[in-house]
Tab-separated table of C-alpha atoms and ligand atoms in Angstrom:
chain	number	residue	atom	x	y	z
N	1	MET	CA	0.000	0.000	0.000
N	2	LYS	CA	1.074	3.516	-0.693
N	3	GLY	CA	-0.390	4.643	2.631
N	4	GLU	CA	-0.468	8.257	1.534
N	5	LEU	CA	-3.790	9.890	2.432
N	6	ARG	CA	-5.112	13.304	1.433
N	7	GLY	CA	-2.740	16.183	0.942
N	8	ALA	CA	-3.618	19.877	0.655
N	9	PRO	CA	-7.241	20.240	-0.490
N	10	ARG	CA	-7.915	20.272	-4.229
N	11	VAL	CA	-11.543	21.356	-4.230
N	12	VAL	CA	-13.643	21.671	-7.354
N	13	ARG	CA	-17.215	22.830	-6.827
N	14	VAL	CA	-19.314	20.682	-9.130
N	15	ALA	CA	-22.916	21.224	-10.192
N	16	GLY	CA	-25.376	18.693	-11.526
N	17	ALA	CA	-27.779	20.492	-13.879
N	18	GLN	CA	-30.750	18.178	-14.115
N	19	MET	CA	-33.256	18.861	-16.875
N	20	GLY	CA	-36.940	18.210	-17.066
N	21	PRO	CA	-38.311	16.909	-20.359
N	22	VAL	CA	-37.435	18.199	-23.812
N	23	GLN	CA	-40.432	17.629	-26.067
N	24	ARG	CA	-40.231	16.764	-29.759
N	25	THR	CA	-41.515	20.177	-30.859
N	26	ASP	CA	-39.147	22.152	-28.621
N	27	GLN	CA	-36.772	24.355	-30.611
N	28	ARG	CA	-33.027	23.733	-30.185
N	29	ASP	CA	-32.442	27.450	-29.478
N	30	ASP	CA	-34.904	27.338	-26.585
N	31	THR	CA	-33.293	24.218	-25.158
N	32	VAL	CA	-29.847	25.846	-25.365
N	33	ALA	CA	-31.331	28.887	-23.560
N	34	ARG	CA	-32.513	26.510	-20.803
N	35	LEU	CA	-28.995	25.059	-20.559
N	36	CYS	CA	-27.550	28.594	-20.343
N	37	ALA	CA	-29.994	29.473	-17.538
N	38	LEU	CA	-28.917	26.344	-15.642
N	39	LEU	CA	-25.250	27.203	-16.184
N	40	HIS	CA	-25.788	30.723	-14.833
N	41	ARG	CA	-27.634	29.313	-11.806
N	42	ALA	CA	-24.710	26.947	-11.171
N	43	ALA	CA	-22.206	29.786	-11.639
N	44	ASP	CA	-24.150	31.910	-9.119
N	45	LEU	CA	-23.645	29.034	-6.674
N	46	GLY	CA	-19.905	29.130	-7.327
N	47	ALA	CA	-19.682	26.006	-9.478
N	48	GLU	CA	-16.625	25.463	-11.691
N	49	LEU	CA	-17.958	22.433	-13.566
N	50	VAL	CA	-21.583	21.856	-14.616
N	51	VAL	CA	-22.746	18.394	-15.636
N	52	PHE	CA	-25.659	18.248	-18.102
N	53	PRO	CA	-27.673	15.143	-19.104
N	54	GLU	CA	-27.306	12.665	-21.977
N	55	LEU	CA	-28.839	13.832	-25.299
N	56	ALA	CA	-29.523	17.168	-23.633
N	57	LEU	CA	-30.281	19.121	-26.802
N	58	THR	CA	-33.238	17.048	-27.990
N	59	THR	CA	-36.005	14.790	-26.875
N	60	PHE	CA	-34.922	11.160	-26.305
N	61	PHE	CA	-35.661	10.283	-29.958
N	62	PRO	CA	-34.712	6.544	-29.802
N	63	ARG	CA	-38.226	6.052	-28.407
N	64	TRP	CA	-39.430	6.234	-32.023
N	65	PHE	CA	-38.363	4.045	-34.904
N	66	VAL	CA	-38.078	5.482	-38.409
N	67	ALA	CA	-37.433	3.073	-41.301
N	68	ASP	CA	-35.128	5.580	-42.994
N	69	ILE	CA	-32.562	6.593	-40.385
N	70	ALA	CA	-31.807	9.801	-42.300
N	71	GLU	CA	-35.239	11.061	-41.233
N	72	ALA	CA	-33.769	11.352	-37.733
N	73	ASP	CA	-30.661	13.252	-38.843
N	74	HIS	CA	-32.104	16.527	-37.571
N	75	TYR	CA	-31.650	15.221	-34.031
N	76	PHE	CA	-27.864	14.912	-34.610
N	77	GLU	CA	-25.105	17.530	-34.334
N	78	ARG	CA	-22.597	17.722	-37.195
N	79	GLU	CA	-20.319	20.129	-35.365
N	80	MET	CA	-19.701	21.168	-31.777
N	81	PRO	CA	-19.768	24.009	-31.001
N	82	SER	CA	-22.234	25.061	-33.673
N	83	THR	CA	-24.165	28.245	-34.295
N	84	THR	CA	-26.975	26.872	-32.142
N	85	THR	CA	-24.797	25.763	-29.230
N	86	ALA	CA	-22.405	28.754	-29.353
N	87	PRO	CA	-24.360	30.659	-26.638
N	88	LEU	CA	-23.627	27.888	-24.138
N	89	PHE	CA	-19.898	28.037	-24.869
N	90	ALA	CA	-20.018	31.849	-24.628
N	91	ALA	CA	-21.796	31.670	-21.256
N	92	ALA	CA	-19.197	29.176	-20.016
N	93	ARG	CA	-16.344	31.497	-21.047
N	94	GLN	CA	-18.066	34.552	-19.606
N	95	ARG	CA	-18.677	32.890	-16.216
N	96	GLY	CA	-15.448	30.826	-16.157
N	97	VAL	CA	-17.436	27.622	-15.715
N	98	GLY	CA	-16.741	24.377	-17.562
N	99	PHE	CA	-19.349	21.775	-18.463
N	100	SER	CA	-20.072	18.317	-19.822
N	101	LEU	CA	-22.855	17.914	-22.358
N	102	GLY	CA	-24.454	14.905	-24.024
N	103	TYR	CA	-25.718	15.013	-27.612
N	104	ALA	CA	-26.252	12.863	-30.706
N	105	GLU	CA	-23.212	13.116	-32.991
N	106	LEU	CA	-23.149	12.553	-36.768
N	107	THR	CA	-19.529	12.488	-37.890
N	108	SER	CA	-18.188	13.776	-41.202
N	109	THR	CA	-17.855	10.118	-42.286
N	110	GLY	CA	-21.519	9.426	-41.518
N	111	ARG	CA	-21.095	7.568	-38.213
N	112	ARG	CA	-23.639	8.085	-35.449
N	113	PHE	CA	-22.657	8.110	-31.787
N	114	ASN	CA	-24.212	8.947	-28.440
N	115	THR	CA	-21.564	11.453	-27.348
N	116	GLN	CA	-20.569	13.602	-24.388
N	117	ILE	CA	-17.995	16.394	-24.380
N	118	LEU	CA	-15.976	17.910	-21.573
N	119	VAL	CA	-15.431	21.654	-21.873
N	120	GLU	CA	-12.940	23.612	-19.757
N	121	ARG	CA	-13.629	26.925	-18.012
N	122	ASN	CA	-12.227	28.866	-20.997
N	123	GLY	CA	-14.756	27.247	-23.342
N	124	THR	CA	-12.332	24.852	-25.059
N	125	VAL	CA	-13.369	21.250	-25.697
N	126	VAL	CA	-11.042	19.003	-23.664
N	127	ALA	CA	-12.421	15.646	-24.711
N	128	HIS	CA	-15.103	13.647	-26.498
N	129	TYR	CA	-16.490	10.418	-25.086
N	130	ARG	CA	-18.696	8.123	-27.162
N	131	LYS	CA	-21.009	5.695	-25.385
N	132	VAL	CA	-19.590	2.186	-25.090
N	133	HIS	CA	-22.572	0.253	-23.650
N	134	VAL	CA	-25.483	0.949	-25.989
N	135	PRO	CA	-28.695	-0.551	-24.563
N	136	GLY	CA	-32.065	-1.404	-26.072
N	137	HIS	CA	-32.777	-2.958	-29.460
N	138	ALA	CA	-31.713	-2.482	-33.065
N	139	GLY	CA	-34.956	-3.279	-34.902
N	140	HIS	CA	-38.517	-2.033	-34.746
N	141	GLU	CA	-40.504	-3.710	-31.931
N	142	PRO	CA	-44.066	-2.537	-32.602
N	143	ASN	CA	-45.549	-4.381	-29.607
N	144	ARG	CA	-43.821	-2.059	-27.174
N	145	PRO	CA	-45.662	1.047	-25.947
N	146	PHE	CA	-42.504	2.961	-26.879
N	147	GLN	CA	-39.204	1.998	-28.460
N	148	HIS	CA	-35.710	2.030	-26.973
N	149	ALA	CA	-33.933	1.752	-30.324
N	150	GLU	CA	-30.549	3.105	-29.266
N	151	ARG	CA	-28.859	0.163	-30.980
N	152	TYR	CA	-30.441	1.287	-34.248
N	153	TYR	CA	-29.438	4.925	-33.969
N	154	PHE	CA	-25.982	4.618	-32.403
N	155	GLU	CA	-22.981	2.432	-32.993
N	156	PRO	CA	-21.060	1.482	-29.860
N	157	SER	CA	-17.771	3.272	-29.433
N	158	ASP	CA	-14.596	1.262	-29.905
N	159	GLU	CA	-12.494	4.002	-28.300
N	160	GLY	CA	-12.978	2.847	-24.717
N	161	PHE	CA	-12.941	5.047	-21.639
N	162	GLY	CA	-10.607	8.012	-21.483
N	163	VAL	CA	-9.500	9.938	-18.414
N	164	TRP	CA	-8.369	13.527	-18.918
N	165	ASP	CA	-6.312	16.068	-16.963
N	166	ALA	CA	-8.758	18.916	-16.380
N	167	PHE	CA	-10.257	20.918	-13.508
N	168	ASN	CA	-7.087	20.333	-11.519
N	169	GLY	CA	-7.797	16.609	-11.476
N	170	ARG	CA	-8.353	13.413	-13.479
N	171	ILE	CA	-11.785	13.508	-15.106
N	172	GLY	CA	-13.570	10.559	-16.732
N	173	MET	CA	-16.818	10.302	-18.663
N	174	MET	CA	-19.556	7.738	-19.092
N	175	ILE	CA	-23.091	7.894	-20.489
N	176	CYS	CA	-26.244	6.465	-18.960
N	177	ASN	CA	-26.230	2.664	-19.394
N	178	ASP	CA	-22.427	2.663	-18.943
N	179	ARG	CA	-23.055	3.408	-15.247
N	180	ARG	CA	-24.573	-0.030	-14.688
N	181	TRP	CA	-21.378	-1.870	-15.704
N	182	PRO	CA	-18.516	-2.293	-13.190
N	183	GLU	CA	-16.053	-2.516	-16.074
N	184	THR	CA	-16.777	1.135	-16.901
N	185	TYR	CA	-15.586	2.396	-13.531
N	186	ARG	CA	-12.632	-0.013	-13.281
N	187	GLU	CA	-11.339	0.964	-16.715
N	188	MET	CA	-11.196	4.546	-15.481
N	189	GLY	CA	-10.048	3.535	-11.994
N	190	LEU	CA	-7.007	1.951	-13.610
N	191	ALA	CA	-6.281	5.339	-15.181
N	192	LYS	CA	-6.450	7.086	-11.787
N	193	VAL	CA	-9.794	8.766	-12.332
N	194	GLU	CA	-10.912	11.179	-9.619
N	195	LEU	CA	-14.267	12.390	-10.889
N	196	ILE	CA	-16.606	10.722	-13.390
N	197	VAL	CA	-19.365	12.705	-15.082
N	198	CYS	CA	-22.421	10.927	-16.458
N	199	GLY	CA	-25.624	12.083	-18.142
N	200	TYR	CA	-28.627	9.788	-18.374
N	201	ASN	CA	-32.185	9.245	-19.698
N	202	THR	CA	-33.770	6.296	-17.903
N	203	PRO	CA	-37.416	5.451	-18.660
N	204	LEU	CA	-39.251	4.401	-15.502
N	205	GLN	CA	-40.927	1.599	-17.412
N	206	TYR	CA	-38.563	-1.250	-18.363
N	207	ILE	CA	-40.582	-3.205	-20.896
N	208	PRO	CA	-38.695	-6.575	-20.808
N	209	ASP	CA	-39.159	-6.914	-16.992
N	210	PRO	CA	-41.651	-4.621	-15.211
N	211	SER	CA	-40.598	-6.027	-11.808
N	212	GLN	CA	-37.567	-3.724	-12.104
N	213	ASP	CA	-39.675	-0.564	-12.457
N	214	PRO	CA	-40.120	0.265	-8.749
N	215	LEU	CA	-36.380	-0.252	-8.241
N	216	ALA	CA	-35.182	2.302	-10.820
N	217	ASP	CA	-34.045	4.916	-8.298
N	218	PHE	CA	-32.472	2.270	-6.047
N	219	HIS	CA	-30.571	0.702	-8.945
N	220	ASN	CA	-29.402	4.126	-10.120
N	221	SER	CA	-27.914	4.935	-6.708
N	222	LEU	CA	-26.660	1.397	-6.156
N	223	VAL	CA	-24.483	1.267	-9.260
N	224	MET	CA	-23.085	4.781	-9.006
N	225	GLN	CA	-22.366	4.583	-5.265
N	226	SER	CA	-20.680	1.197	-5.709
N	227	GLY	CA	-18.626	2.392	-8.667
N	228	ALA	CA	-17.531	5.468	-6.729
N	229	TYR	CA	-16.502	3.555	-3.604
N	230	GLN	CA	-14.841	0.622	-5.350
N	231	ASN	CA	-12.635	2.963	-7.353
N	232	GLY	CA	-12.247	5.797	-4.853
N	233	THR	CA	-13.695	8.400	-7.188
N	234	PHE	CA	-16.390	11.056	-7.241
N	235	VAL	CA	-19.319	10.245	-9.531
N	236	VAL	CA	-21.786	12.826	-10.804
N	237	GLY	CA	-24.914	11.379	-12.427
N	238	VAL	CA	-27.363	13.801	-14.032
N	239	ALA	CA	-30.791	13.012	-15.469
N	240	LYS	CA	-33.135	14.319	-18.058
N	241	GLY	CA	-36.179	13.334	-16.030
N	242	GLY	CA	-39.920	13.802	-15.931
N	243	GLU	CA	-42.590	12.985	-18.497
N	244	GLU	CA	-41.241	13.427	-22.010
N	245	GLU	CA	-43.604	12.649	-24.886
N	246	GLY	CA	-45.709	10.452	-22.578
N	247	VAL	CA	-42.739	8.496	-21.195
N	248	ASP	CA	-41.868	9.099	-17.552
N	249	SER	CA	-38.144	9.153	-16.833
N	250	LEU	CA	-36.071	8.852	-13.689
N	251	ALA	CA	-34.705	12.006	-12.031
N	252	GLY	CA	-32.533	11.313	-8.948
N	253	SER	CA	-29.444	13.218	-10.129
N	254	GLN	CA	-26.697	13.011	-7.548
N	255	ILE	CA	-23.118	13.797	-6.596
N	256	ILE	CA	-21.341	10.899	-4.894
N	257	ALA	CA	-18.114	10.937	-2.895
N	258	PRO	CA	-15.257	8.386	-3.068
N	259	SER	CA	-16.664	6.992	0.192
N	260	GLY	CA	-19.824	6.070	-1.713
N	261	GLU	CA	-21.839	8.647	0.242
N	262	VAL	CA	-24.330	10.869	-1.574
N	263	LEU	CA	-23.315	14.516	-1.137
N	264	ALA	CA	-26.254	16.068	-2.994
N	265	LYS	CA	-29.356	14.766	-4.746
N	266	THR	CA	-32.172	16.487	-6.648
N	267	LEU	CA	-35.617	16.619	-5.069
N	268	GLY	CA	-37.819	17.071	-8.129
N	269	ASN	CA	-37.895	15.847	-11.732
N	270	GLY	CA	-37.568	19.177	-13.543
N	271	ASP	CA	-34.777	21.662	-14.236
N	272	GLU	CA	-32.798	21.764	-10.975
N	273	VAL	CA	-29.224	22.472	-9.911
N	274	ILE	CA	-27.341	20.667	-7.138
N	275	VAL	CA	-23.804	21.490	-6.020
N	276	ALA	CA	-21.095	19.899	-3.904
N	277	ASP	CA	-17.513	20.741	-3.066
N	278	CYS	CA	-15.455	17.823	-4.310
N	279	ASP	CA	-12.002	17.645	-2.716
N	280	LEU	CA	-10.234	15.428	-5.225
N	281	GLU	CA	-7.628	14.588	-2.571
N	282	TRP	CA	-10.362	12.538	-0.837
N	283	CYS	CA	-9.838	9.908	-3.572
N	284	LYS	CA	-6.485	9.017	-2.006
N	285	ASN	CA	-8.206	7.759	1.150
N	286	TYR	CA	-9.508	4.884	-0.969
N	287	GLN	CA	-7.103	4.671	-3.909
N	288	ASN	CA	-4.080	4.446	-1.599
N	289	THR	CA	-5.532	2.046	0.984
N	290	LEU	CA	-8.284	-0.553	0.566
N	291	PHE	CA	-8.473	-0.025	-3.198
N	292	ASP	CA	-4.767	0.360	-3.928
N	293	LEU	CA	-5.217	-1.340	-7.305
N	294	ASP	CA	-1.468	-1.722	-7.956
N	295	TYR	CA	-1.032	-3.616	-4.718
N	296	TYR	CA	-4.171	-5.710	-4.380
N	297	ARG	CA	-5.622	-6.478	-7.805
N	298	ARG	CA	-5.086	-9.959	-9.278
N	299	PRO	CA	-5.438	-9.582	-13.062
N	300	GLU	CA	-3.981	-13.053	-13.551
N	301	ALA	CA	-7.127	-14.391	-11.837
N	302	TYR	CA	-9.516	-12.381	-13.992
N	303	HIS	CA	-8.947	-14.023	-17.387
N	304	ARG	CA	-12.663	-14.272	-18.252
N	305	LEU	CA	-13.091	-10.505	-17.973
N	306	THR	CA	-11.487	-9.790	-21.304
N	307	SER	CA	-11.539	-13.204	-22.997
N	308	GLN	CA	-15.325	-13.620	-23.127
N	309	ARG	CA	-18.316	-11.352	-23.519
N	310	GLY	CA	-20.813	-13.209	-21.285
N	311	PRO	CA	-21.432	-16.688	-19.847
N	312	GLY	CA	-22.168	-17.894	-23.375
N	313	THR	CA	-25.893	-18.494	-22.974
N	314	HIS	CA	-26.658	-16.160	-25.873
N	315	PRO	CA	-23.781	-16.723	-28.291
N	316	ASP	CA	-25.711	-14.968	-31.068
N	317	GLY	CA	-25.761	-11.809	-28.972
N	318	SER	CA	-29.563	-11.738	-29.180
N	319	PRO	CA	-31.007	-8.541	-27.791
N	320	ARG	CA	-32.847	-8.468	-24.496
N	321	GLY	CA	-34.213	-4.925	-24.778
R	401	LIG	N1	-30.212	5.987	-22.156
R	401	LIG	C1	-29.940	4.809	-21.576
R	401	LIG	O1	-28.860	4.265	-21.734
R	401	LIG	N2	-30.931	4.284	-20.847
R	401	LIG	C2	-30.833	2.980	-20.272
R	401	LIG	C3	-32.178	2.353	-20.311
R	401	LIG	C4	-32.057	0.907	-20.391
R	401	LIG	S1	-33.562	0.174	-20.764
R	401	LIG	C5	-33.486	-0.179	-22.402
R	401	LIG	C6	-30.329	2.957	-18.837
R	401	LIG	O2	-29.496	2.088	-18.530
R	401	LIG	O3	-30.777	3.736	-18.002
């Protein structure tokens, strides 16, 4: 064990900027204005980093299937920043507040990703992260009350999980379903992550198994608190919640400490800002003791983790929804 606990405080005041629904007819400009208002509210509270939800600029469009995917292209961003999103970058620069933002990305080579960017306090883009664990289904399933066709609209990233030097610390990113997978956190834990930002859209109705519905908030906290503690990192999970186009979605945005304790959590399911002072030195209490990965991990005993995808019961990779 390294045995070295926290040194001089390295505090970053982080805000979670939860959003209520974005309806299909909402104009992008108006949604960006909402994001700017949230950023200003966070700045007034002294925040240096504001975390926005997944697919924050649009409604959660994978709930509809369109036979011609190009019909959905208007939901995607071809550039970032763009004319439409420029006001958010300007507000960030003006207030000296950085942010993370989720959006649908259409690359110049025609690839579609569920993407999140990290932007520093001077308005420069530090990093892109593209969602690795893409949930839902790839085809039209007309018997569902609503679709979750993320696997139709987005290809899974093959770039893995980065960790970036920013905000005087080591910042990682994940998007929504990624937060349910321990591999996500460990990949970043092995790169000395200190704070993970995550946007999400989680419908409160899980069609393949309704018995999970009443547990949505519990499962949300369970996975993020575990991931934080087991890797000695802060985790900030931020929802687009409330009833969007008839589909109710989980709120429960929260800021979690390396101890696994919840430092702040939203009360409602609309636009709401939470803040917490995150002393990144706190990570050392876990990363240099109980979870000193260099000292205690046994990769030679974990051969299945990278040699196989699952237990092999669905070798065709058939979707479960
Ligand atoms: N957006 C997203 O990844 N949502 C998923 C829903 C899974 S149900 C198909 C989530 O894990 O919250």
